[in-house]
PDB file of C-alpha atoms in Angstrom:
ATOM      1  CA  UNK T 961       0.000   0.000   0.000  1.00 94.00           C
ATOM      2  CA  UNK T 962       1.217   3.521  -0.865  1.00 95.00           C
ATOM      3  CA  UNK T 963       1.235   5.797   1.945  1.00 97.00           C
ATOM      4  CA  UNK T 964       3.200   8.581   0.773  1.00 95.00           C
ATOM      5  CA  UNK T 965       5.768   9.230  -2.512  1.00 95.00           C
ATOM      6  CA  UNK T 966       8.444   6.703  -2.177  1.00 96.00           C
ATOM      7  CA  UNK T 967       6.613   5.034   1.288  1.00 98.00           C
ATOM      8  CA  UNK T 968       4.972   1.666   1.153  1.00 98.00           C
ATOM      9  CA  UNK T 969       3.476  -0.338   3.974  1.00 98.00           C
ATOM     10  CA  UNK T 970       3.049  -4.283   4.353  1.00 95.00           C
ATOM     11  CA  UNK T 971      -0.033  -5.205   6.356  1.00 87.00           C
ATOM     12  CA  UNK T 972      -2.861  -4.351   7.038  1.00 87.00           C
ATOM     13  CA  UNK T 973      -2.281  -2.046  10.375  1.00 91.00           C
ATOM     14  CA  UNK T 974      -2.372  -4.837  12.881  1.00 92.00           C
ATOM     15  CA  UNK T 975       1.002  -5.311  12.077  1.00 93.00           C
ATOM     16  CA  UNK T 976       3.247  -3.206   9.879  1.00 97.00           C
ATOM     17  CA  UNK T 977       6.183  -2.761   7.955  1.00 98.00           C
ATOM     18  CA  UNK T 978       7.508  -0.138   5.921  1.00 98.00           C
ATOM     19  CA  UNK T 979       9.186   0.225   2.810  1.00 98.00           C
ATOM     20  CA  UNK T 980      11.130   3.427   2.486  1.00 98.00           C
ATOM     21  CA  UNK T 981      12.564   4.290  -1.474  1.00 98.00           C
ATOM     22  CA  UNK T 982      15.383   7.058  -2.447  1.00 97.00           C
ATOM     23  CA  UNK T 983      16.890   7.611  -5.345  1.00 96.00           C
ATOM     24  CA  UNK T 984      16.066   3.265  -6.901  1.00 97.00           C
ATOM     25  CA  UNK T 985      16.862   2.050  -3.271  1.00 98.00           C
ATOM     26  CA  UNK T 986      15.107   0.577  -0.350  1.00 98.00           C
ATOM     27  CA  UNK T 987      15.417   0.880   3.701  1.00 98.00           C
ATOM     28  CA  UNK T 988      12.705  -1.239   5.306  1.00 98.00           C
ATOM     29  CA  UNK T 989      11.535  -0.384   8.755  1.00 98.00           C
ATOM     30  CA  UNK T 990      10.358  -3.427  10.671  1.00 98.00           C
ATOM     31  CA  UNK T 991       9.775  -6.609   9.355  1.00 97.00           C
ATOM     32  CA  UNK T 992       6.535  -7.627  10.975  1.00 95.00           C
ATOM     33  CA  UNK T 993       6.036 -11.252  11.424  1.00 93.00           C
ATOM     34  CA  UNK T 994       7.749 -14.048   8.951  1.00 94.00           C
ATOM     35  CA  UNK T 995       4.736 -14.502   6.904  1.00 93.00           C
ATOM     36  CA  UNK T 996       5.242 -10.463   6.145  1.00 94.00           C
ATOM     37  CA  UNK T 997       7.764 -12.062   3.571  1.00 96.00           C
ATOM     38  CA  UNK T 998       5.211 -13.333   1.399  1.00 95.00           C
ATOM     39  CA  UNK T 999       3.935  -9.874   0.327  1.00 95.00           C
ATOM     40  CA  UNK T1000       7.121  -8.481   0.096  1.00 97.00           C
ATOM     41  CA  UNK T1001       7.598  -8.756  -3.878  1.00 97.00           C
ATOM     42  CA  UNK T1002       4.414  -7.551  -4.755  1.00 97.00           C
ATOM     43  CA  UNK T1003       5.046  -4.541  -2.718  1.00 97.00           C
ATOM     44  CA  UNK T1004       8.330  -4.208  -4.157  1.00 98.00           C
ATOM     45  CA  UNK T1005       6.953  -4.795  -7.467  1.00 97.00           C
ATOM     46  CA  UNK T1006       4.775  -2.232  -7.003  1.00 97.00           C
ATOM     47  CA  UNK T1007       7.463   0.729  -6.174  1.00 97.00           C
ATOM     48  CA  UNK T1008       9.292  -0.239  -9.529  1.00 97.00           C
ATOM     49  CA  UNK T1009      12.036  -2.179  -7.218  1.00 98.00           C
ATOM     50  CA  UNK T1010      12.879  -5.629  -6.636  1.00 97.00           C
ATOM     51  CA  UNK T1011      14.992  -7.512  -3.959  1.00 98.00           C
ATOM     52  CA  UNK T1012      18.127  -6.295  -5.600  1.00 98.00           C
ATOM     53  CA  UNK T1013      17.163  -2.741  -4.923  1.00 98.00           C
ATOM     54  CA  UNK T1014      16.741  -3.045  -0.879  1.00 98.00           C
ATOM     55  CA  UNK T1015      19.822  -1.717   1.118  1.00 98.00           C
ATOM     56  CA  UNK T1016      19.107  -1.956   4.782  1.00 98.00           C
ATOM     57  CA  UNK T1017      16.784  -3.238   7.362  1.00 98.00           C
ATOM     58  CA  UNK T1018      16.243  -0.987  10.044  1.00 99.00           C
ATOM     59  CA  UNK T1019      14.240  -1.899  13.376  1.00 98.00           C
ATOM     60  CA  UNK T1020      12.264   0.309  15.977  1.00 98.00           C
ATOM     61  CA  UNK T1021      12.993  -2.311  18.460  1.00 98.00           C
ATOM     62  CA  UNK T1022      13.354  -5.508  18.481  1.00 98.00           C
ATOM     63  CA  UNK T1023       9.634  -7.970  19.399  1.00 96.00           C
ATOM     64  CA  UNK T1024       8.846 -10.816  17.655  1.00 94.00           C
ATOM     65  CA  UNK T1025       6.065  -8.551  15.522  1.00 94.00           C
ATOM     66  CA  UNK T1026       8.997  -6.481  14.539  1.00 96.00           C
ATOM     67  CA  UNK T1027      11.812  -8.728  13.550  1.00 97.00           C
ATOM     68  CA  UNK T1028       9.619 -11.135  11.401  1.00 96.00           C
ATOM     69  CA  UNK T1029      11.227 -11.809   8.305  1.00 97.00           C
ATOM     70  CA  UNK T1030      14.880  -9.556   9.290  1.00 98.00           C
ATOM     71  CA  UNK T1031      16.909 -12.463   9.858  1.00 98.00           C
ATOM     72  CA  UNK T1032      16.105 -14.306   6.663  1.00 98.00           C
ATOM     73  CA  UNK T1033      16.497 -11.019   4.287  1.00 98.00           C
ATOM     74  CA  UNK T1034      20.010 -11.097   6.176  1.00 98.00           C
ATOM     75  CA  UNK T1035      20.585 -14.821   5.286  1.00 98.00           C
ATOM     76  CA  UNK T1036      19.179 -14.963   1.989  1.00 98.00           C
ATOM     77  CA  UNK T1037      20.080 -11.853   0.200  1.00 97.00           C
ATOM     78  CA  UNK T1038      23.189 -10.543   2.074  1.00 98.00           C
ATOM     79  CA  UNK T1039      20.806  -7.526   3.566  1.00 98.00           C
ATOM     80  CA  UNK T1040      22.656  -5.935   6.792  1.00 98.00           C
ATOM     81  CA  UNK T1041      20.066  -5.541   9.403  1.00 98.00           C
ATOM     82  CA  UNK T1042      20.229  -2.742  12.409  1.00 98.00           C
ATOM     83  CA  UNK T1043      18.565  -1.874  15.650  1.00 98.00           C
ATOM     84  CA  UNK T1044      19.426   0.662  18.812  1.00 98.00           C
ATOM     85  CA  UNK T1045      22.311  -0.482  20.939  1.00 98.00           C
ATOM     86  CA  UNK T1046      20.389  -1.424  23.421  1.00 98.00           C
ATOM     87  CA  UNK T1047      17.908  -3.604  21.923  1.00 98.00           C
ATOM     88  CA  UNK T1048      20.542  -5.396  20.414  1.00 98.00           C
ATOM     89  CA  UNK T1049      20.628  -8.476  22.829  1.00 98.00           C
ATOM     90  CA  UNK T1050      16.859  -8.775  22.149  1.00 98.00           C
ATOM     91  CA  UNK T1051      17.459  -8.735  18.398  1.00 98.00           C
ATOM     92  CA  UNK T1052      19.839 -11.734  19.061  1.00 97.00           C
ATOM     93  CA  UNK T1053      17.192 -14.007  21.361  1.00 96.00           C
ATOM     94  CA  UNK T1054      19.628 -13.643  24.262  1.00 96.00           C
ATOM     95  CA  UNK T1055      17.387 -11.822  26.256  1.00 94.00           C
ATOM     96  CA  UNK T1056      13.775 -11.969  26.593  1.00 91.00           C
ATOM     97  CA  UNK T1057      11.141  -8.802  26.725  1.00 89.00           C
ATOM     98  CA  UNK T1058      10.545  -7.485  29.785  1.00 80.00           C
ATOM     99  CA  UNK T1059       7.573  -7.211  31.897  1.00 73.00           C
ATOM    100  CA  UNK T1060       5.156  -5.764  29.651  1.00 74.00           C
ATOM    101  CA  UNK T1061       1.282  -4.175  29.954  1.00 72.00           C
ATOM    102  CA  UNK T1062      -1.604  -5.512  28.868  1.00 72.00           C
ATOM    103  CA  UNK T1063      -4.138  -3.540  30.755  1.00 71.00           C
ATOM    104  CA  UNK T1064      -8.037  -3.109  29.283  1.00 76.00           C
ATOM    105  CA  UNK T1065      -7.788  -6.746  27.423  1.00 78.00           C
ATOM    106  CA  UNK T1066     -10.675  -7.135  25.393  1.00 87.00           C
ATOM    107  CA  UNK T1067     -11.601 -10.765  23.323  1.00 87.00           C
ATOM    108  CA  UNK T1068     -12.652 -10.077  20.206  1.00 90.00           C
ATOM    109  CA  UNK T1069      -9.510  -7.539  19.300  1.00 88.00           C
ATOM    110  CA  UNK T1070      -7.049 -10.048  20.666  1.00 85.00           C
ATOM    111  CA  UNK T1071      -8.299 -13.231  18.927  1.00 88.00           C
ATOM    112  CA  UNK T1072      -7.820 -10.430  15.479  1.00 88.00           C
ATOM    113  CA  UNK T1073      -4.468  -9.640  16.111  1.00 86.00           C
ATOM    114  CA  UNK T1074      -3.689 -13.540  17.159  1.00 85.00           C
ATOM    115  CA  UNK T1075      -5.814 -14.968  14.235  1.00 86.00           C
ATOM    116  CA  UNK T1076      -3.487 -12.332  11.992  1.00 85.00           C
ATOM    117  CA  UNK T1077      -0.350 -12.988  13.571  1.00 84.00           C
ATOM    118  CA  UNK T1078      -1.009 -17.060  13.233  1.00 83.00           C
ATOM    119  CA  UNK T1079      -1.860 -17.042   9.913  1.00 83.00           C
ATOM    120  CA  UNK T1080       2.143 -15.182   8.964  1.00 86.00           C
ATOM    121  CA  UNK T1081       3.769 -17.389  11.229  1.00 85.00           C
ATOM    122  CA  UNK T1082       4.257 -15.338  14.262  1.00 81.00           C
ATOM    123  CA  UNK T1083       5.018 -18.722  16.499  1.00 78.00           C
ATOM    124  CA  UNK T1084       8.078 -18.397  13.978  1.00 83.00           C
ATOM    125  CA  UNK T1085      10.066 -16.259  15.677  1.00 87.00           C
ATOM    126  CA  UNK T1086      13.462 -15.955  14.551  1.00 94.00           C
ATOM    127  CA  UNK T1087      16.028 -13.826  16.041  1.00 97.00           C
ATOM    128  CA  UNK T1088      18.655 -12.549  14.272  1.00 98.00           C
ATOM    129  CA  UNK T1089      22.271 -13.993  14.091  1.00 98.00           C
ATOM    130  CA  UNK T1090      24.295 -10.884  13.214  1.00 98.00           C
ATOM    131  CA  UNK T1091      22.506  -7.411  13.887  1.00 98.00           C
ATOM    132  CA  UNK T1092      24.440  -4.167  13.883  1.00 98.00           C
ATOM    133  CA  UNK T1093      23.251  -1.166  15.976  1.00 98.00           C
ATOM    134  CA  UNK T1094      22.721   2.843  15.824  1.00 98.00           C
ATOM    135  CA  UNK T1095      22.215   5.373  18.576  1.00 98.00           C
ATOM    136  CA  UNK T1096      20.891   8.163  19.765  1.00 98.00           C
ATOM    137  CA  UNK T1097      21.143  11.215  17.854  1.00 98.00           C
ATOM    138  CA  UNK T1098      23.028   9.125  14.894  1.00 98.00           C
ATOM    139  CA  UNK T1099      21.680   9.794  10.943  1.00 98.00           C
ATOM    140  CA  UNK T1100      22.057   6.486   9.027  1.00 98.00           C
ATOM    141  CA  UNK T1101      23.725   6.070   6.275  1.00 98.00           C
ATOM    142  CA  UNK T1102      20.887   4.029   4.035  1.00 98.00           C
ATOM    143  CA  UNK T1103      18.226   5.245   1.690  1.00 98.00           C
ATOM    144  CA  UNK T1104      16.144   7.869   2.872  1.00 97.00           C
ATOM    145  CA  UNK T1105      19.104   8.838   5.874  1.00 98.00           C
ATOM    146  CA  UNK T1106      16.665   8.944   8.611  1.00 98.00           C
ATOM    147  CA  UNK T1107      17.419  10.635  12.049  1.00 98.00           C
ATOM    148  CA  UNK T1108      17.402   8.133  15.232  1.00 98.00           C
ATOM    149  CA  UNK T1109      15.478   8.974  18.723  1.00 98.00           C
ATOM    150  CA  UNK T1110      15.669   7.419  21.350  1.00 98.00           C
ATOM    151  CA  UNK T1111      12.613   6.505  22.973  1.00 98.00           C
ATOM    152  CA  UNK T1112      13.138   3.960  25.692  1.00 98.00           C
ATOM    153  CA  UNK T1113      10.004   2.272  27.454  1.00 97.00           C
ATOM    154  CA  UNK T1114       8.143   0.011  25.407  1.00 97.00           C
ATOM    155  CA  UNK T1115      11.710  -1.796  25.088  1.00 98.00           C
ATOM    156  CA  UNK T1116      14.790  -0.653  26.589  1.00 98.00           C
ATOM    157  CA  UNK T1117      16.432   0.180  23.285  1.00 98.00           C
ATOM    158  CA  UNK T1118      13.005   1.450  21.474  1.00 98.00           C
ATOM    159  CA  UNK T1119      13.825   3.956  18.259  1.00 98.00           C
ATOM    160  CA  UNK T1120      12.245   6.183  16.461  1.00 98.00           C
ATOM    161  CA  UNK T1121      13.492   7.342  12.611  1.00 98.00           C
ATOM    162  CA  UNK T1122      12.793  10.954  11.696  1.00 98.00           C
ATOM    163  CA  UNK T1123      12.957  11.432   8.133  1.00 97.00           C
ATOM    164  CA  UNK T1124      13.308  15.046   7.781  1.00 91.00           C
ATOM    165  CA  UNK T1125      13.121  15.820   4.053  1.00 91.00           C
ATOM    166  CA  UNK T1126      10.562  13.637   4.046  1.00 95.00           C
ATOM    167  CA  UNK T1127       7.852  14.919   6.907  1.00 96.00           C
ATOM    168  CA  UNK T1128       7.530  11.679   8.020  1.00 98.00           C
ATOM    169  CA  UNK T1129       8.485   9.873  11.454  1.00 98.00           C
ATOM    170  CA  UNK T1130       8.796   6.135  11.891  1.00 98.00           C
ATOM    171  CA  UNK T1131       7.394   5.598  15.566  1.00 98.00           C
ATOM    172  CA  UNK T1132       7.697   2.216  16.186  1.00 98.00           C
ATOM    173  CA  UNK T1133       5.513   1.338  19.555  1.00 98.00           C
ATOM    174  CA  UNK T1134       6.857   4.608  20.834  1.00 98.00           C
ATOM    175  CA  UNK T1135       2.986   5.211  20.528  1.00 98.00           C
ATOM    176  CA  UNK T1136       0.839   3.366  18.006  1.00 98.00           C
ATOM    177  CA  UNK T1137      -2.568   4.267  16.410  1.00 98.00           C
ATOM    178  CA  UNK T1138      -4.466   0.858  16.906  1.00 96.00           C
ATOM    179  CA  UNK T1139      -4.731  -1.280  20.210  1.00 94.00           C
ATOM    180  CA  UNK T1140      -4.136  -4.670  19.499  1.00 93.00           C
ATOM    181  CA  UNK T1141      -5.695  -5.800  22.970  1.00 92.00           C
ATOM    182  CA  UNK T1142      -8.697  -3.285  22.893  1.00 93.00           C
ATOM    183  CA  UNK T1143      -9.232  -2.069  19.226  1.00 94.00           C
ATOM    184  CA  UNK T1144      -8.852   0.918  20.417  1.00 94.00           C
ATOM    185  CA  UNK T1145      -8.266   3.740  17.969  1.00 96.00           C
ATOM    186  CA  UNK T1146      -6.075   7.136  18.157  1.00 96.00           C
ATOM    187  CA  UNK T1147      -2.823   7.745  19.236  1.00 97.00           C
ATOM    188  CA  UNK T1148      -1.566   5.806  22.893  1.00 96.00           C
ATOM    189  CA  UNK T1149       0.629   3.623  24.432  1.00 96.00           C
ATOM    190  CA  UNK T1150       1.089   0.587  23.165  1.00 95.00           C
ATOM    191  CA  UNK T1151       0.225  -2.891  24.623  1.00 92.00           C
ATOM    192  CA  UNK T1152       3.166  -5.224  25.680  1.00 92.00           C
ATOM    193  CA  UNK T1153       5.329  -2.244  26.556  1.00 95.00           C
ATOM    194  CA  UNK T1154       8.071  -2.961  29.704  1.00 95.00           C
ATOM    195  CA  UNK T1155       8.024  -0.118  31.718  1.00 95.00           C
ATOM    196  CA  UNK T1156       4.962   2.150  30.971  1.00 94.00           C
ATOM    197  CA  UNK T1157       6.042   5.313  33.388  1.00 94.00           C
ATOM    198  CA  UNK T1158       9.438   5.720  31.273  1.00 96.00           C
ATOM    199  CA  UNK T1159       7.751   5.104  27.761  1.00 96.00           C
ATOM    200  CA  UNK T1160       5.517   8.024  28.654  1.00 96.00           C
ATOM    201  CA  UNK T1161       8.433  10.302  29.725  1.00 96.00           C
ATOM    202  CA  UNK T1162      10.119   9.183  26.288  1.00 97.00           C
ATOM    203  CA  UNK T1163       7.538  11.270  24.659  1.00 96.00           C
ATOM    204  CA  UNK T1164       9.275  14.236  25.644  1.00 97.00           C
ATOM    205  CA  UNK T1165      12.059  13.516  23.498  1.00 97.00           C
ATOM    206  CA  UNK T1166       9.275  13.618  20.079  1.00 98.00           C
ATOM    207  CA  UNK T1167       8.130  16.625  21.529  1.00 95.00           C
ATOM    208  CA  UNK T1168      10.146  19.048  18.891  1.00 94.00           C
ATOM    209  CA  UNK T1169       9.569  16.840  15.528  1.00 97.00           C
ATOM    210  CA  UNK T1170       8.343  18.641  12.901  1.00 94.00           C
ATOM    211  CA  UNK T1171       7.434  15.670  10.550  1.00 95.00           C
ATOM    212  CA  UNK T1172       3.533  15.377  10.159  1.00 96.00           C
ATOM    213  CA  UNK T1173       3.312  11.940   9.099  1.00 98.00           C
ATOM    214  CA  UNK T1174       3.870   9.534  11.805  1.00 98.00           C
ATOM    215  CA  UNK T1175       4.157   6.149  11.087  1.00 98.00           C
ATOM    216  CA  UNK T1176       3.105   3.350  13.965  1.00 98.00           C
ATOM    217  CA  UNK T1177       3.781  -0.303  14.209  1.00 98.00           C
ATOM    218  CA  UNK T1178       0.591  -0.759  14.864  1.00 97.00           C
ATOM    219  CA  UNK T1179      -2.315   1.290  13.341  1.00 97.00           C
ATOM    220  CA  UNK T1180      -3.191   3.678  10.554  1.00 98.00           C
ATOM    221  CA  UNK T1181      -1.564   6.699   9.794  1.00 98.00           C
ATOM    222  CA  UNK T1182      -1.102   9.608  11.596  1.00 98.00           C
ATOM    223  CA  UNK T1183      -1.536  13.150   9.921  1.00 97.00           C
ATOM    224  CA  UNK T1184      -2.129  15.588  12.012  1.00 95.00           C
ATOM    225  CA  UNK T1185       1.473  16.267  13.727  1.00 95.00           C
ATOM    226  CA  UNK T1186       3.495  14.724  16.270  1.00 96.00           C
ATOM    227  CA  UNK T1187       2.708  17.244  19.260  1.00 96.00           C
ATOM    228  CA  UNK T1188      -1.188  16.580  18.391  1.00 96.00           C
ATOM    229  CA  UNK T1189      -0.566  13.102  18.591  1.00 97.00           C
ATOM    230  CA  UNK T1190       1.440  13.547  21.709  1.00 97.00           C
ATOM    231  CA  UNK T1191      -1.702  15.279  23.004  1.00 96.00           C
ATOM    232  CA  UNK T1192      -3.820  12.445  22.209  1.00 95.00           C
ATOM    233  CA  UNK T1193      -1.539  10.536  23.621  1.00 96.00           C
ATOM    234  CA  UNK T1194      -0.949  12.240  26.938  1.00 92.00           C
ATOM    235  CA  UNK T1195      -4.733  12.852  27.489  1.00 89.00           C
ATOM    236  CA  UNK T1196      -5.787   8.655  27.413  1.00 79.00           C
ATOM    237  CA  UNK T1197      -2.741   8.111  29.769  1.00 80.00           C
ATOM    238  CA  UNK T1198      -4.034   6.111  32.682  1.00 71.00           C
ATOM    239  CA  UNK T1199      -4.577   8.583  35.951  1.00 61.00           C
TER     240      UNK T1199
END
């Protein structure tokens, strides 16, 4: 799906993954699930690229709905793969996710996002063998040369990638537009996050962005403006 000139998505907002073009090459941001793979061509097909055109793999963090397909891009086709320093251990399987939230569970959402995640493999999980990482502050030297932030909370090492030419922000779970566990709609916290209190305070640090496309791992598209979002955000925080 095209979301914006040279900006594709895979999935259909449960999960997502993005496909970033500049100048005939490709930076994908999260790889969803493994089954994500399957649409990959078609979507690359659909940009005027193929495999041969894709340059980097970039992650917002590193859960099992984000690392999906990463490791066998790397294997198969030679594609370096990246996430923030801290995250890296997760990337790798030697760690496990911390505590995480799921307040306001609600059936009929969950058994969605379970009956999505089933059907491309997410019992799959596959971590990957050799991951290399950015930092704070750092602008990456792929397509599109997006701008990391560091927004620590959901996971320890959670990113997101500011493309500033572009007005568009890759948020990761930083804050997502869809609810997974409650179909719940707008701009919040995301489920399955470690330490809520710090992923909150992280939002400080998106405060300044001037990009008016955000992009969530979870969710539609968000227009209207980070600090709007971060409004929407801030006023469905838990009191």
């Amino acid at each position: 799906m095209r979301l914006a000139p040279g900006i594709h998505r895979i999935g259909n907002g449960i999960m997502n993954s993005y496909l970033l073009e500049e100048s005939g090459e490709v930076t994908i941001v999260d790889t969803g699930v493994p089954g994500c793979w399957k649409d990959l061509p078609a979507e690359l097909a659909a940009m005027g690229r193929s495999f041969s055109d894709i340059r980097a793999v970039l992650l917002t963090h590193a859960h099992s709905d984000h690392i999906g397909f990463a490791e066998r891009i790397r294997r198969e086709r030679g594609v370096p793969v990246s996430v923030h320093e801290l995250d890296e251990k997760l990337a790798r399987g030697e760690i496990k996710p911390g505590g995480q939230s799921v307040a306001g569970f609600k059936l009929a959402p969950f058994v969605r996002f379970m009956l999505y995640g089933l059907s491309h493999g997410m019992l799959r999980t596959t971590y990957v063998a050799e991951v290399s990482t950015f930092s704070d502050g750092a602008t990456l030297d792929v397509p599109g040369a997006p701008r990391v932030i560091h927004v620590p909370g959901h996971t320890a090492g959670s990113a997101a990638l500011d493309l500033v030419t572009r007005d568009t922000i890759f948020v990761g779970d930083a804050f997502v537009t869809y609810n997974v566990l409650t179909g719940a709609t707008g701009p919040q916290i995301s489920p399955f996050t470690a330490d809520v209190p710090r992923a909150y305070a992280s939002l400080a640090r998106l405060q300044s962005v001037t990009s008016r496309l955000a992009l969530p791992g979870h969710g539609e598209p968000w227009s209207g403006g980070i600090p709007d979002a971060l409004r929407h955000v801030r006023e469905h925080a838990p009191h």
